[in-house]
Amino acid sequence: MTYKDSPSGPAYGAPPVKKSNKTLLVVLAIVGGLLLLCCVGGVIAVVVGGNEVKNKVTGSHQVRFEVTSTEAGSVSVTYLAGTTTATLTDEALPFSKTVTMNQSFGLVSVNASAPAGRMSCKVFVDGKQVASNESDLMVDCTATVTP
């Protein structure tokens, strides 16, 4: 048995038309451009953000402690600002002390006691009140400073 070509040409049909790669190249160029922009943006963010993080980690804060009482007299005060701590006795009321905290994060605290009266305390970090409390004879205010 022999096979013959059909009158319209070979039985397997005409060869496929070669498609243009133009669309693929345009899509690849757009994707490549976007990737390049993301990389450049990432480098800029790391450089700028790195300086910001460094400032936050190595920064300092102004911490103000305040103690008041309904009774006149003196008070014993212990305060903590990061790694700075002090205990003071016979401090006149109202008491106020501002110190520099040379860390960007840590605890701030004030504890005060007096022989009589209702006492209150407040702690401010960079001018913003972060803790307050009120009690008889002894009072404590504590807060955590974060970058």
Short mmCIF file of N, CA, C and O in Angstrom, two decimals:
data_model
loop_
_atom_site.label_atom_id
_atom_site.label_comp_id
_atom_site.label_asym_id
_atom_site.label_seq_id
_atom_site.Cartn_x
_atom_site.Cartn_y
_atom_site.Cartn_z
N MET A 1 0.84 -1.15 0.00
CA MET A 1 0.00 0.00 0.00
C MET A 1 0.89 1.23 0.00
O MET A 1 1.83 1.31 0.77
N THR A 2 0.58 2.13 -0.83
CA THR A 2 1.37 3.35 -0.93
C THR A 2 0.50 4.54 -0.56
O THR A 2 -0.71 4.56 -0.80
N TYR A 3 1.18 5.50 0.01
CA TYR A 3 0.49 6.74 0.39
C TYR A 3 0.85 7.82 -0.61
O TYR A 3 2.00 7.98 -0.97
N LYS A 4 -0.14 8.55 -0.97
CA LYS A 4 0.08 9.64 -1.92
C LYS A 4 -0.19 10.96 -1.23
O LYS A 4 -1.03 11.05 -0.33
N ASP A 5 0.50 11.97 -1.68
CA ASP A 5 0.22 13.31 -1.18
C ASP A 5 -1.14 13.75 -1.67
O ASP A 5 -1.55 13.45 -2.78
N SER A 6 -1.81 14.46 -0.82
CA SER A 6 -3.12 14.97 -1.23
C SER A 6 -2.91 16.10 -2.21
O SER A 6 -1.86 16.72 -2.26
N PRO A 7 -3.94 16.41 -2.99
CA PRO A 7 -3.78 17.47 -3.99
C PRO A 7 -3.49 18.84 -3.35
O PRO A 7 -2.90 19.70 -3.97
N SER A 8 -3.85 19.02 -2.09
CA SER A 8 -3.61 20.33 -1.49
C SER A 8 -2.26 20.41 -0.79
O SER A 8 -1.93 21.40 -0.19
N GLY A 9 -1.48 19.45 -0.80
CA GLY A 9 -0.16 19.49 -0.20
C GLY A 9 0.05 18.30 0.71
O GLY A 9 -0.73 17.36 0.72
N PRO A 10 1.14 18.32 1.50
CA PRO A 10 1.42 17.19 2.38
C PRO A 10 0.31 17.03 3.42
O PRO A 10 -0.38 17.98 3.79
N ALA A 11 0.16 15.85 3.95
CA ALA A 11 -0.91 15.54 4.88
C ALA A 11 -0.68 16.17 6.25
O ALA A 11 -1.61 16.34 7.01
N TYR A 12 0.54 16.52 6.60
CA TYR A 12 0.82 17.05 7.92
C TYR A 12 0.57 18.55 8.00
O TYR A 12 0.71 19.16 9.04
N GLY A 13 0.25 19.24 7.03
CA GLY A 13 -0.12 20.66 7.03
C GLY A 13 1.09 21.56 6.85
O GLY A 13 2.22 21.11 6.76
N ALA A 14 0.82 22.83 6.80
CA ALA A 14 1.85 23.84 6.59
C ALA A 14 2.64 24.04 7.88
O ALA A 14 2.12 23.85 8.98
N PRO A 15 3.91 24.44 7.78
CA PRO A 15 4.70 24.68 8.99
C PRO A 15 4.11 25.86 9.77
O PRO A 15 3.56 26.77 9.19
N PRO A 16 4.25 25.82 11.12
CA PRO A 16 3.67 26.91 11.93
C PRO A 16 4.38 28.24 11.66
O PRO A 16 5.57 28.27 11.34
N VAL A 17 3.62 29.29 11.79
CA VAL A 17 4.18 30.62 11.58
C VAL A 17 5.02 30.99 12.81
O VAL A 17 4.59 30.79 13.94
N LYS A 18 6.22 31.49 12.61
CA LYS A 18 7.11 31.84 13.69
C LYS A 18 6.56 33.09 14.39
O LYS A 18 6.30 34.10 13.75
N LYS A 19 6.40 32.99 15.74
CA LYS A 19 5.85 34.09 16.52
C LYS A 19 6.96 35.08 16.87
O LYS A 19 8.11 34.70 17.06
N SER A 20 6.56 36.32 17.04
CA SER A 20 7.51 37.37 17.40
C SER A 20 7.76 37.33 18.91
O SER A 20 6.85 37.10 19.70
N ASN A 21 8.98 37.56 19.32
CA ASN A 21 9.35 37.62 20.74
C ASN A 21 9.25 39.03 21.29
O ASN A 21 9.68 39.30 22.41
N LYS A 22 8.67 39.95 20.52
CA LYS A 22 8.62 41.35 20.92
C LYS A 22 7.86 41.53 22.25
O LYS A 22 8.31 42.24 23.14
N THR A 23 6.72 40.89 22.41
CA THR A 23 5.93 41.03 23.63
C THR A 23 6.70 40.48 24.83
O THR A 23 6.72 41.11 25.89
N LEU A 24 7.32 39.34 24.67
CA LEU A 24 8.10 38.76 25.75
C LEU A 24 9.24 39.69 26.16
O LEU A 24 9.50 39.89 27.34
N LEU A 25 9.93 40.27 25.20
CA LEU A 25 11.03 41.19 25.51
C LEU A 25 10.54 42.43 26.25
O LEU A 25 11.19 42.90 27.18
N VAL A 26 9.38 42.96 25.86
CA VAL A 26 8.83 44.14 26.54
C VAL A 26 8.49 43.79 27.98
O VAL A 26 8.81 44.54 28.91
N VAL A 27 7.85 42.64 28.21
CA VAL A 27 7.48 42.22 29.56
C VAL A 27 8.73 42.01 30.40
O VAL A 27 8.80 42.46 31.56
N LEU A 28 9.74 41.36 29.87
CA LEU A 28 10.99 41.14 30.60
C LEU A 28 11.69 42.46 30.93
O LEU A 28 12.25 42.62 32.01
N ALA A 29 11.64 43.42 30.00
CA ALA A 29 12.26 44.72 30.26
C ALA A 29 11.54 45.45 31.38
O ALA A 29 12.17 46.05 32.27
N ILE A 30 10.22 45.38 31.43
CA ILE A 30 9.45 46.03 32.49
C ILE A 30 9.75 45.38 33.84
O ILE A 30 10.01 46.06 34.83
N VAL A 31 9.72 44.05 33.87
CA VAL A 31 10.00 43.33 35.12
C VAL A 31 11.43 43.63 35.59
O VAL A 31 11.67 43.88 36.77
N GLY A 32 12.39 43.63 34.69
CA GLY A 32 13.77 43.94 35.05
C GLY A 32 13.90 45.36 35.60
O GLY A 32 14.61 45.60 36.58
N GLY A 33 13.22 46.31 34.98
CA GLY A 33 13.25 47.69 35.47
C GLY A 33 12.66 47.80 36.86
O GLY A 33 13.20 48.51 37.73
N LEU A 34 11.56 47.11 37.11
CA LEU A 34 10.95 47.13 38.44
C LEU A 34 11.88 46.51 39.48
O LEU A 34 12.01 47.03 40.60
N LEU A 35 12.52 45.41 39.14
CA LEU A 35 13.48 44.79 40.06
C LEU A 35 14.64 45.72 40.38
O LEU A 35 15.08 45.82 41.52
N LEU A 36 15.13 46.42 39.37
CA LEU A 36 16.23 47.36 39.57
C LEU A 36 15.79 48.49 40.50
O LEU A 36 16.52 48.87 41.42
N LEU A 37 14.59 49.02 40.29
CA LEU A 37 14.07 50.09 41.16
C LEU A 37 13.92 49.60 42.60
O LEU A 37 14.24 50.33 43.54
N CYS A 38 13.45 48.37 42.77
CA CYS A 38 13.31 47.81 44.12
C CYS A 38 14.67 47.67 44.80
O CYS A 38 14.81 47.98 45.99
N CYS A 39 15.66 47.22 44.07
CA CYS A 39 17.00 47.07 44.65
C CYS A 39 17.58 48.42 45.05
O CYS A 39 18.12 48.56 46.15
N VAL A 40 17.47 49.41 44.19
CA VAL A 40 17.99 50.74 44.49
C VAL A 40 17.23 51.32 45.69
O VAL A 40 17.83 51.87 46.62
N GLY A 41 15.91 51.16 45.72
CA GLY A 41 15.11 51.63 46.84
C GLY A 41 15.49 50.93 48.13
O GLY A 41 15.55 51.54 49.20
N GLY A 42 15.77 49.64 48.06
CA GLY A 42 16.18 48.88 49.24
C GLY A 42 17.51 49.37 49.79
O GLY A 42 17.68 49.51 51.00
N VAL A 43 18.46 49.65 48.91
CA VAL A 43 19.76 50.16 49.35
C VAL A 43 19.59 51.52 50.02
O VAL A 43 20.15 51.78 51.09
N ILE A 44 18.78 52.38 49.44
CA ILE A 44 18.53 53.70 50.03
C ILE A 44 17.87 53.55 51.39
O ILE A 44 18.24 54.21 52.36
N ALA A 45 16.88 52.66 51.50
CA ALA A 45 16.19 52.44 52.77
C ALA A 45 17.14 51.94 53.85
O ALA A 45 17.07 52.36 55.00
N VAL A 46 18.06 51.05 53.48
CA VAL A 46 19.01 50.52 54.46
C VAL A 46 19.96 51.62 54.93
O VAL A 46 20.23 51.75 56.13
N VAL A 47 20.44 52.44 54.02
CA VAL A 47 21.37 53.50 54.39
C VAL A 47 20.67 54.52 55.29
O VAL A 47 21.16 54.86 56.36
N VAL A 48 19.51 55.00 54.86
CA VAL A 48 18.78 56.00 55.65
C VAL A 48 18.27 55.38 56.94
O VAL A 48 18.41 55.95 58.02
N GLY A 49 17.67 54.20 56.86
CA GLY A 49 17.13 53.53 58.03
C GLY A 49 18.21 53.13 59.01
O GLY A 49 18.02 53.17 60.21
N GLY A 50 19.37 52.77 58.51
CA GLY A 50 20.48 52.40 59.38
C GLY A 50 20.92 53.56 60.26
O GLY A 50 21.18 53.39 61.44
N ASN A 51 20.97 54.75 59.68
CA ASN A 51 21.32 55.92 60.48
C ASN A 51 20.24 56.21 61.51
O ASN A 51 20.55 56.59 62.64
N GLU A 52 18.99 56.03 61.15
CA GLU A 52 17.90 56.27 62.08
C GLU A 52 17.95 55.28 63.23
O GLU A 52 17.77 55.64 64.40
N VAL A 53 18.21 54.01 62.94
CA VAL A 53 18.31 53.00 63.99
C VAL A 53 19.50 53.30 64.89
O VAL A 53 19.40 53.21 66.11
N LYS A 54 20.62 53.70 64.31
CA LYS A 54 21.80 54.03 65.11
C LYS A 54 21.48 55.17 66.07
O LYS A 54 21.85 55.13 67.25
N ASN A 55 20.77 56.19 65.58
CA ASN A 55 20.39 57.31 66.45
C ASN A 55 19.47 56.85 67.56
O ASN A 55 19.57 57.32 68.69
N LYS A 56 18.58 55.92 67.28
CA LYS A 56 17.67 55.44 68.31
C LYS A 56 18.41 54.59 69.35
O LYS A 56 18.11 54.66 70.53
N VAL A 57 19.35 53.79 68.93
CA VAL A 57 20.06 52.90 69.85
C VAL A 57 21.06 53.68 70.69
O VAL A 57 21.24 53.40 71.87
N THR A 58 21.72 54.67 70.12
CA THR A 58 22.73 55.41 70.85
C THR A 58 22.22 56.74 71.38
O THR A 58 22.99 57.56 71.84
N GLY A 59 20.92 56.97 71.31
CA GLY A 59 20.34 58.25 71.72
C GLY A 59 20.30 58.43 73.22
O GLY A 59 20.65 57.55 74.00
N SER A 60 19.88 59.64 73.63
CA SER A 60 19.74 59.94 75.04
C SER A 60 18.40 60.62 75.26
O SER A 60 17.74 61.05 74.31
N HIS A 61 17.98 60.68 76.52
CA HIS A 61 16.70 61.28 76.89
C HIS A 61 16.88 62.18 78.10
O HIS A 61 17.70 61.90 78.97
N GLN A 62 16.07 63.23 78.16
CA GLN A 62 15.97 64.06 79.36
C GLN A 62 14.85 63.50 80.21
O GLN A 62 13.71 63.37 79.75
N VAL A 63 15.15 63.12 81.44
CA VAL A 63 14.18 62.53 82.35
C VAL A 63 13.99 63.47 83.54
O VAL A 63 14.97 63.87 84.17
N ARG A 64 12.72 63.82 83.81
CA ARG A 64 12.43 64.69 84.95
C ARG A 64 11.54 63.93 85.93
O ARG A 64 10.54 63.33 85.55
N PHE A 65 11.94 63.95 87.20
CA PHE A 65 11.18 63.32 88.28
C PHE A 65 10.56 64.42 89.14
O PHE A 65 11.23 65.41 89.47
N GLU A 66 9.29 64.25 89.49
CA GLU A 66 8.62 65.21 90.36
C GLU A 66 7.92 64.47 91.49
O GLU A 66 7.29 63.43 91.25
N VAL A 67 8.04 64.99 92.71
CA VAL A 67 7.36 64.42 93.88
C VAL A 67 6.73 65.58 94.64
O VAL A 67 7.40 66.59 94.91
N THR A 68 5.46 65.43 94.99
CA THR A 68 4.76 66.43 95.79
C THR A 68 4.07 65.73 96.96
O THR A 68 3.90 64.50 96.95
N SER A 69 3.67 66.53 97.96
CA SER A 69 2.98 65.99 99.12
C SER A 69 1.99 67.02 99.64
O SER A 69 2.17 68.23 99.43
N THR A 70 0.95 66.54 100.32
CA THR A 70 -0.01 67.45 100.95
C THR A 70 0.57 68.07 102.20
O THR A 70 0.03 69.05 102.72
N GLU A 71 1.66 67.51 102.71
CA GLU A 71 2.33 68.03 103.91
C GLU A 71 3.65 68.70 103.52
O GLU A 71 4.35 68.23 102.63
N ALA A 72 3.97 69.77 104.21
CA ALA A 72 5.27 70.42 103.99
C ALA A 72 6.34 69.58 104.68
O ALA A 72 6.06 68.77 105.54
N GLY A 73 7.56 69.77 104.27
CA GLY A 73 8.65 69.05 104.92
C GLY A 73 9.64 68.51 103.92
O GLY A 73 9.85 69.07 102.86
N SER A 74 10.23 67.40 104.28
CA SER A 74 11.25 66.80 103.42
C SER A 74 10.86 65.38 103.06
O SER A 74 9.99 64.77 103.66
N VAL A 75 11.56 64.86 102.08
CA VAL A 75 11.25 63.55 101.53
C VAL A 75 12.56 62.82 101.21
O VAL A 75 13.57 63.45 100.92
N SER A 76 12.51 61.50 101.27
CA SER A 76 13.62 60.67 100.80
C SER A 76 13.24 60.16 99.41
O SER A 76 12.13 59.65 99.21
N VAL A 77 14.17 60.28 98.46
CA VAL A 77 13.87 59.96 97.06
C VAL A 77 14.96 59.05 96.51
O VAL A 77 16.15 59.30 96.71
N THR A 78 14.54 58.02 95.78
CA THR A 78 15.45 57.20 94.99
C THR A 78 14.96 57.25 93.55
O THR A 78 13.78 57.03 93.30
N TYR A 79 15.86 57.55 92.63
CA TYR A 79 15.45 57.57 91.22
C TYR A 79 16.41 56.74 90.38
O TYR A 79 17.56 56.52 90.74
N LEU A 80 15.86 56.28 89.25
CA LEU A 80 16.60 55.45 88.30
C LEU A 80 16.28 55.94 86.90
O LEU A 80 15.11 56.12 86.56
N ALA A 81 17.31 56.14 86.09
CA ALA A 81 17.14 56.51 84.69
C ALA A 81 18.15 55.70 83.88
O ALA A 81 19.32 56.08 83.76
N GLY A 82 17.72 54.56 83.36
CA GLY A 82 18.65 53.66 82.66
C GLY A 82 19.63 53.08 83.65
O GLY A 82 19.26 52.33 84.55
N THR A 83 20.90 53.45 83.52
CA THR A 83 21.93 52.95 84.44
C THR A 83 22.30 53.98 85.51
O THR A 83 23.14 53.71 86.35
N THR A 84 21.65 55.14 85.46
CA THR A 84 21.91 56.19 86.46
C THR A 84 20.94 56.03 87.62
O THR A 84 19.73 55.97 87.42
N THR A 85 21.48 55.95 88.83
CA THR A 85 20.63 55.81 90.01
C THR A 85 21.19 56.68 91.15
O THR A 85 22.40 56.92 91.20
N ALA A 86 20.29 57.16 91.99
CA ALA A 86 20.73 57.96 93.14
C ALA A 86 19.69 57.87 94.24
O ALA A 86 18.50 57.70 93.98
N THR A 87 20.15 57.97 95.47
CA THR A 87 19.27 58.04 96.64
C THR A 87 19.58 59.34 97.36
O THR A 87 20.74 59.61 97.71
N LEU A 88 18.54 60.15 97.58
CA LEU A 88 18.69 61.45 98.22
C LEU A 88 17.82 61.48 99.47
O LEU A 88 16.70 60.97 99.46
N THR A 89 18.33 62.07 100.55
CA THR A 89 17.54 62.17 101.79
C THR A 89 17.35 63.63 102.15
O THR A 89 18.14 64.50 101.74
N ASP A 90 16.30 63.89 102.88
CA ASP A 90 15.98 65.24 103.35
C ASP A 90 15.88 66.26 102.21
O ASP A 90 16.39 67.38 102.32
N GLU A 91 15.23 65.88 101.14
CA GLU A 91 15.00 66.79 100.02
C GLU A 91 13.73 67.58 100.28
O GLU A 91 12.71 67.04 100.70
N ALA A 92 13.77 68.87 100.03
CA ALA A 92 12.62 69.74 100.26
C ALA A 92 11.49 69.41 99.27
O ALA A 92 11.74 69.05 98.11
N LEU A 93 10.27 69.52 99.76
CA LEU A 93 9.09 69.32 98.93
C LEU A 93 8.60 70.67 98.41
O LEU A 93 8.67 71.65 99.13
N PRO A 94 8.10 70.78 97.23
CA PRO A 94 8.05 69.74 96.21
C PRO A 94 9.45 69.46 95.64
O PRO A 94 10.28 70.35 95.56
N PHE A 95 9.68 68.21 95.24
CA PHE A 95 10.97 67.77 94.73
C PHE A 95 10.89 67.67 93.21
O PHE A 95 9.90 67.18 92.65
N SER A 96 11.93 68.11 92.53
CA SER A 96 12.03 67.98 91.08
C SER A 96 13.50 67.79 90.72
O SER A 96 14.37 68.51 91.24
N LYS A 97 13.78 66.84 89.85
CA LYS A 97 15.16 66.56 89.43
C LYS A 97 15.13 66.16 87.96
O LYS A 97 14.32 65.31 87.55
N THR A 98 16.01 66.76 87.16
CA THR A 98 16.14 66.40 85.74
C THR A 98 17.51 65.80 85.53
O THR A 98 18.52 66.38 85.96
N VAL A 99 17.55 64.64 84.88
CA VAL A 99 18.82 63.95 84.58
C VAL A 99 18.81 63.55 83.11
O VAL A 99 17.76 63.44 82.48
N THR A 100 20.00 63.32 82.58
CA THR A 100 20.13 62.82 81.21
C THR A 100 20.33 61.32 81.27
O THR A 100 21.24 60.83 81.95
N MET A 101 19.48 60.61 80.57
CA MET A 101 19.60 59.15 80.43
C MET A 101 20.36 58.89 79.14
O MET A 101 19.87 59.22 78.06
N ASN A 102 21.56 58.34 79.23
CA ASN A 102 22.42 58.16 78.07
C ASN A 102 22.17 56.86 77.31
O ASN A 102 23.03 56.39 76.59
N GLN A 103 21.02 56.29 77.48
CA GLN A 103 20.61 55.12 76.71
C GLN A 103 19.33 55.48 75.96
O GLN A 103 18.58 56.37 76.37
N SER A 104 19.06 54.79 74.90
CA SER A 104 17.82 55.04 74.16
C SER A 104 16.66 54.25 74.74
O SER A 104 15.51 54.53 74.42
N PHE A 105 16.94 53.26 75.58
CA PHE A 105 15.86 52.48 76.19
C PHE A 105 16.29 52.04 77.58
O PHE A 105 17.48 51.99 77.89
N GLY A 106 15.31 51.73 78.41
CA GLY A 106 15.59 51.28 79.77
C GLY A 106 14.47 51.70 80.71
O GLY A 106 13.46 52.25 80.30
N LEU A 107 14.68 51.43 81.99
CA LEU A 107 13.69 51.78 83.00
C LEU A 107 13.93 53.18 83.55
O LEU A 107 15.09 53.60 83.68
N VAL A 108 12.84 53.87 83.86
CA VAL A 108 12.90 55.12 84.61
C VAL A 108 11.96 54.95 85.80
O VAL A 108 10.87 54.40 85.67
N SER A 109 12.41 55.39 86.97
CA SER A 109 11.62 55.16 88.17
C SER A 109 11.97 56.18 89.23
O SER A 109 13.11 56.63 89.32
N VAL A 110 10.96 56.54 90.04
CA VAL A 110 11.20 57.36 91.21
C VAL A 110 10.39 56.77 92.35
O VAL A 110 9.24 56.34 92.17
N ASN A 111 11.01 56.69 93.53
CA ASN A 111 10.37 56.18 94.73
C ASN A 111 10.62 57.21 95.82
O ASN A 111 11.76 57.64 96.02
N ALA A 112 9.56 57.60 96.52
CA ALA A 112 9.72 58.62 97.55
C ALA A 112 8.90 58.26 98.78
O ALA A 112 7.84 57.65 98.68
N SER A 113 9.42 58.66 99.95
CA SER A 113 8.69 58.43 101.20
C SER A 113 8.85 59.65 102.11
O SER A 113 9.87 60.33 102.08
N ALA A 114 7.82 59.90 102.89
CA ALA A 114 7.81 61.02 103.84
C ALA A 114 7.09 60.56 105.10
O ALA A 114 6.31 59.60 105.07
N PRO A 115 7.32 61.22 106.23
CA PRO A 115 6.70 60.79 107.48
C PRO A 115 5.19 61.00 107.53
O PRO A 115 4.50 60.35 108.31
N ALA A 116 4.64 61.90 106.69
CA ALA A 116 3.20 62.15 106.73
C ALA A 116 2.74 62.70 105.39
O ALA A 116 3.53 63.22 104.60
N GLY A 117 1.44 62.56 105.13
CA GLY A 117 0.84 63.20 103.96
C GLY A 117 0.57 62.28 102.80
O GLY A 117 1.05 61.15 102.72
N ARG A 118 -0.26 62.79 101.92
CA ARG A 118 -0.59 62.11 100.66
C ARG A 118 0.44 62.57 99.64
O ARG A 118 0.63 63.76 99.43
N MET A 119 1.09 61.63 98.99
CA MET A 119 2.18 61.96 98.06
C MET A 119 1.78 61.62 96.63
O MET A 119 0.95 60.73 96.40
N SER A 120 2.40 62.32 95.70
CA SER A 120 2.22 61.98 94.29
C SER A 120 3.56 62.10 93.59
O SER A 120 4.45 62.85 94.01
N CYS A 121 3.70 61.34 92.52
CA CYS A 121 4.92 61.39 91.73
C CYS A 121 4.56 61.41 90.26
O CYS A 121 3.49 60.93 89.85
N LYS A 122 5.48 61.96 89.47
CA LYS A 122 5.35 61.98 88.01
C LYS A 122 6.73 61.79 87.42
O LYS A 122 7.73 62.27 87.98
N VAL A 123 6.78 61.12 86.26
CA VAL A 123 8.03 60.96 85.52
C VAL A 123 7.76 61.45 84.10
O VAL A 123 6.76 61.06 83.47
N PHE A 124 8.67 62.29 83.61
CA PHE A 124 8.59 62.83 82.25
C PHE A 124 9.82 62.40 81.48
O PHE A 124 10.93 62.46 82.01
N VAL A 125 9.64 61.98 80.23
CA VAL A 125 10.76 61.64 79.36
C VAL A 125 10.66 62.54 78.13
O VAL A 125 9.63 62.51 77.43
N ASP A 126 11.68 63.35 77.91
CA ASP A 126 11.70 64.31 76.80
C ASP A 126 10.44 65.18 76.81
O ASP A 126 9.85 65.46 75.77
N GLY A 127 10.01 65.58 78.00
CA GLY A 127 8.87 66.47 78.14
C GLY A 127 7.51 65.80 78.16
O GLY A 127 6.50 66.46 78.42
N LYS A 128 7.46 64.51 77.91
CA LYS A 128 6.18 63.79 77.87
C LYS A 128 6.02 62.97 79.15
O LYS A 128 6.91 62.20 79.51
N GLN A 129 4.87 63.13 79.81
CA GLN A 129 4.63 62.36 81.03
C GLN A 129 4.44 60.89 80.69
O GLN A 129 3.62 60.53 79.85
N VAL A 130 5.23 60.02 81.36
CA VAL A 130 5.18 58.58 81.09
C VAL A 130 4.68 57.78 82.28
O VAL A 130 4.35 56.60 82.14
N ALA A 131 4.63 58.41 83.47
CA ALA A 131 4.15 57.69 84.66
C ALA A 131 3.67 58.70 85.69
O ALA A 131 4.18 59.81 85.79
N SER A 132 2.67 58.26 86.47
CA SER A 132 2.21 59.06 87.61
C SER A 132 1.54 58.12 88.60
O SER A 132 1.04 57.05 88.23
N ASN A 133 1.54 58.54 89.88
CA ASN A 133 0.94 57.72 90.92
C ASN A 133 0.68 58.60 92.14
O ASN A 133 1.28 59.66 92.28
N GLU A 134 -0.18 58.11 93.01
CA GLU A 134 -0.51 58.83 94.23
C GLU A 134 -0.76 57.82 95.33
O GLU A 134 -1.38 56.78 95.10
N SER A 135 -0.26 58.14 96.55
CA SER A 135 -0.42 57.21 97.67
C SER A 135 -0.10 57.93 98.98
O SER A 135 0.48 59.02 98.97
N ASP A 136 -0.44 57.30 100.08
CA ASP A 136 -0.11 57.85 101.40
C ASP A 136 1.29 57.41 101.82
O ASP A 136 1.66 56.24 101.66
N LEU A 137 2.07 58.34 102.33
CA LEU A 137 3.39 58.14 102.94
C LEU A 137 4.49 57.68 101.99
O LEU A 137 5.65 58.01 102.20
N MET A 138 4.17 56.90 100.98
CA MET A 138 5.20 56.40 100.07
C MET A 138 4.58 56.28 98.68
O MET A 138 3.44 55.87 98.53
N VAL A 139 5.36 56.63 97.66
CA VAL A 139 4.83 56.60 96.29
C VAL A 139 5.93 56.12 95.34
O VAL A 139 7.11 56.34 95.59
N ASP A 140 5.50 55.47 94.25
CA ASP A 140 6.44 54.92 93.28
C ASP A 140 5.87 55.12 91.88
O ASP A 140 4.70 54.84 91.64
N CYS A 141 6.71 55.59 90.96
CA CYS A 141 6.34 55.73 89.54
C CYS A 141 7.41 55.04 88.71
O CYS A 141 8.60 55.33 88.87
N THR A 142 6.99 54.17 87.80
CA THR A 142 7.94 53.43 86.97
C THR A 142 7.41 53.35 85.55
O THR A 142 6.21 53.16 85.33
N ALA A 143 8.31 53.46 84.58
CA ALA A 143 7.95 53.32 83.17
C ALA A 143 9.14 52.73 82.42
O ALA A 143 10.28 52.77 82.90
N THR A 144 8.87 52.21 81.25
CA THR A 144 9.91 51.69 80.36
C THR A 144 10.06 52.64 79.17
O THR A 144 9.06 52.98 78.53
N VAL A 145 11.27 53.05 78.90
CA VAL A 145 11.55 53.91 77.75
C VAL A 145 12.00 53.01 76.61
O VAL A 145 12.89 52.17 76.79
N THR A 146 11.37 53.16 75.46
CA THR A 146 11.75 52.39 74.27
C THR A 146 12.13 53.34 73.15
O THR A 146 11.65 54.47 73.11
N PRO A 147 12.99 52.90 72.24
CA PRO A 147 13.38 53.78 71.14
C PRO A 147 12.22 54.07 70.20
O PRO A 147 11.28 53.39 70.11
#
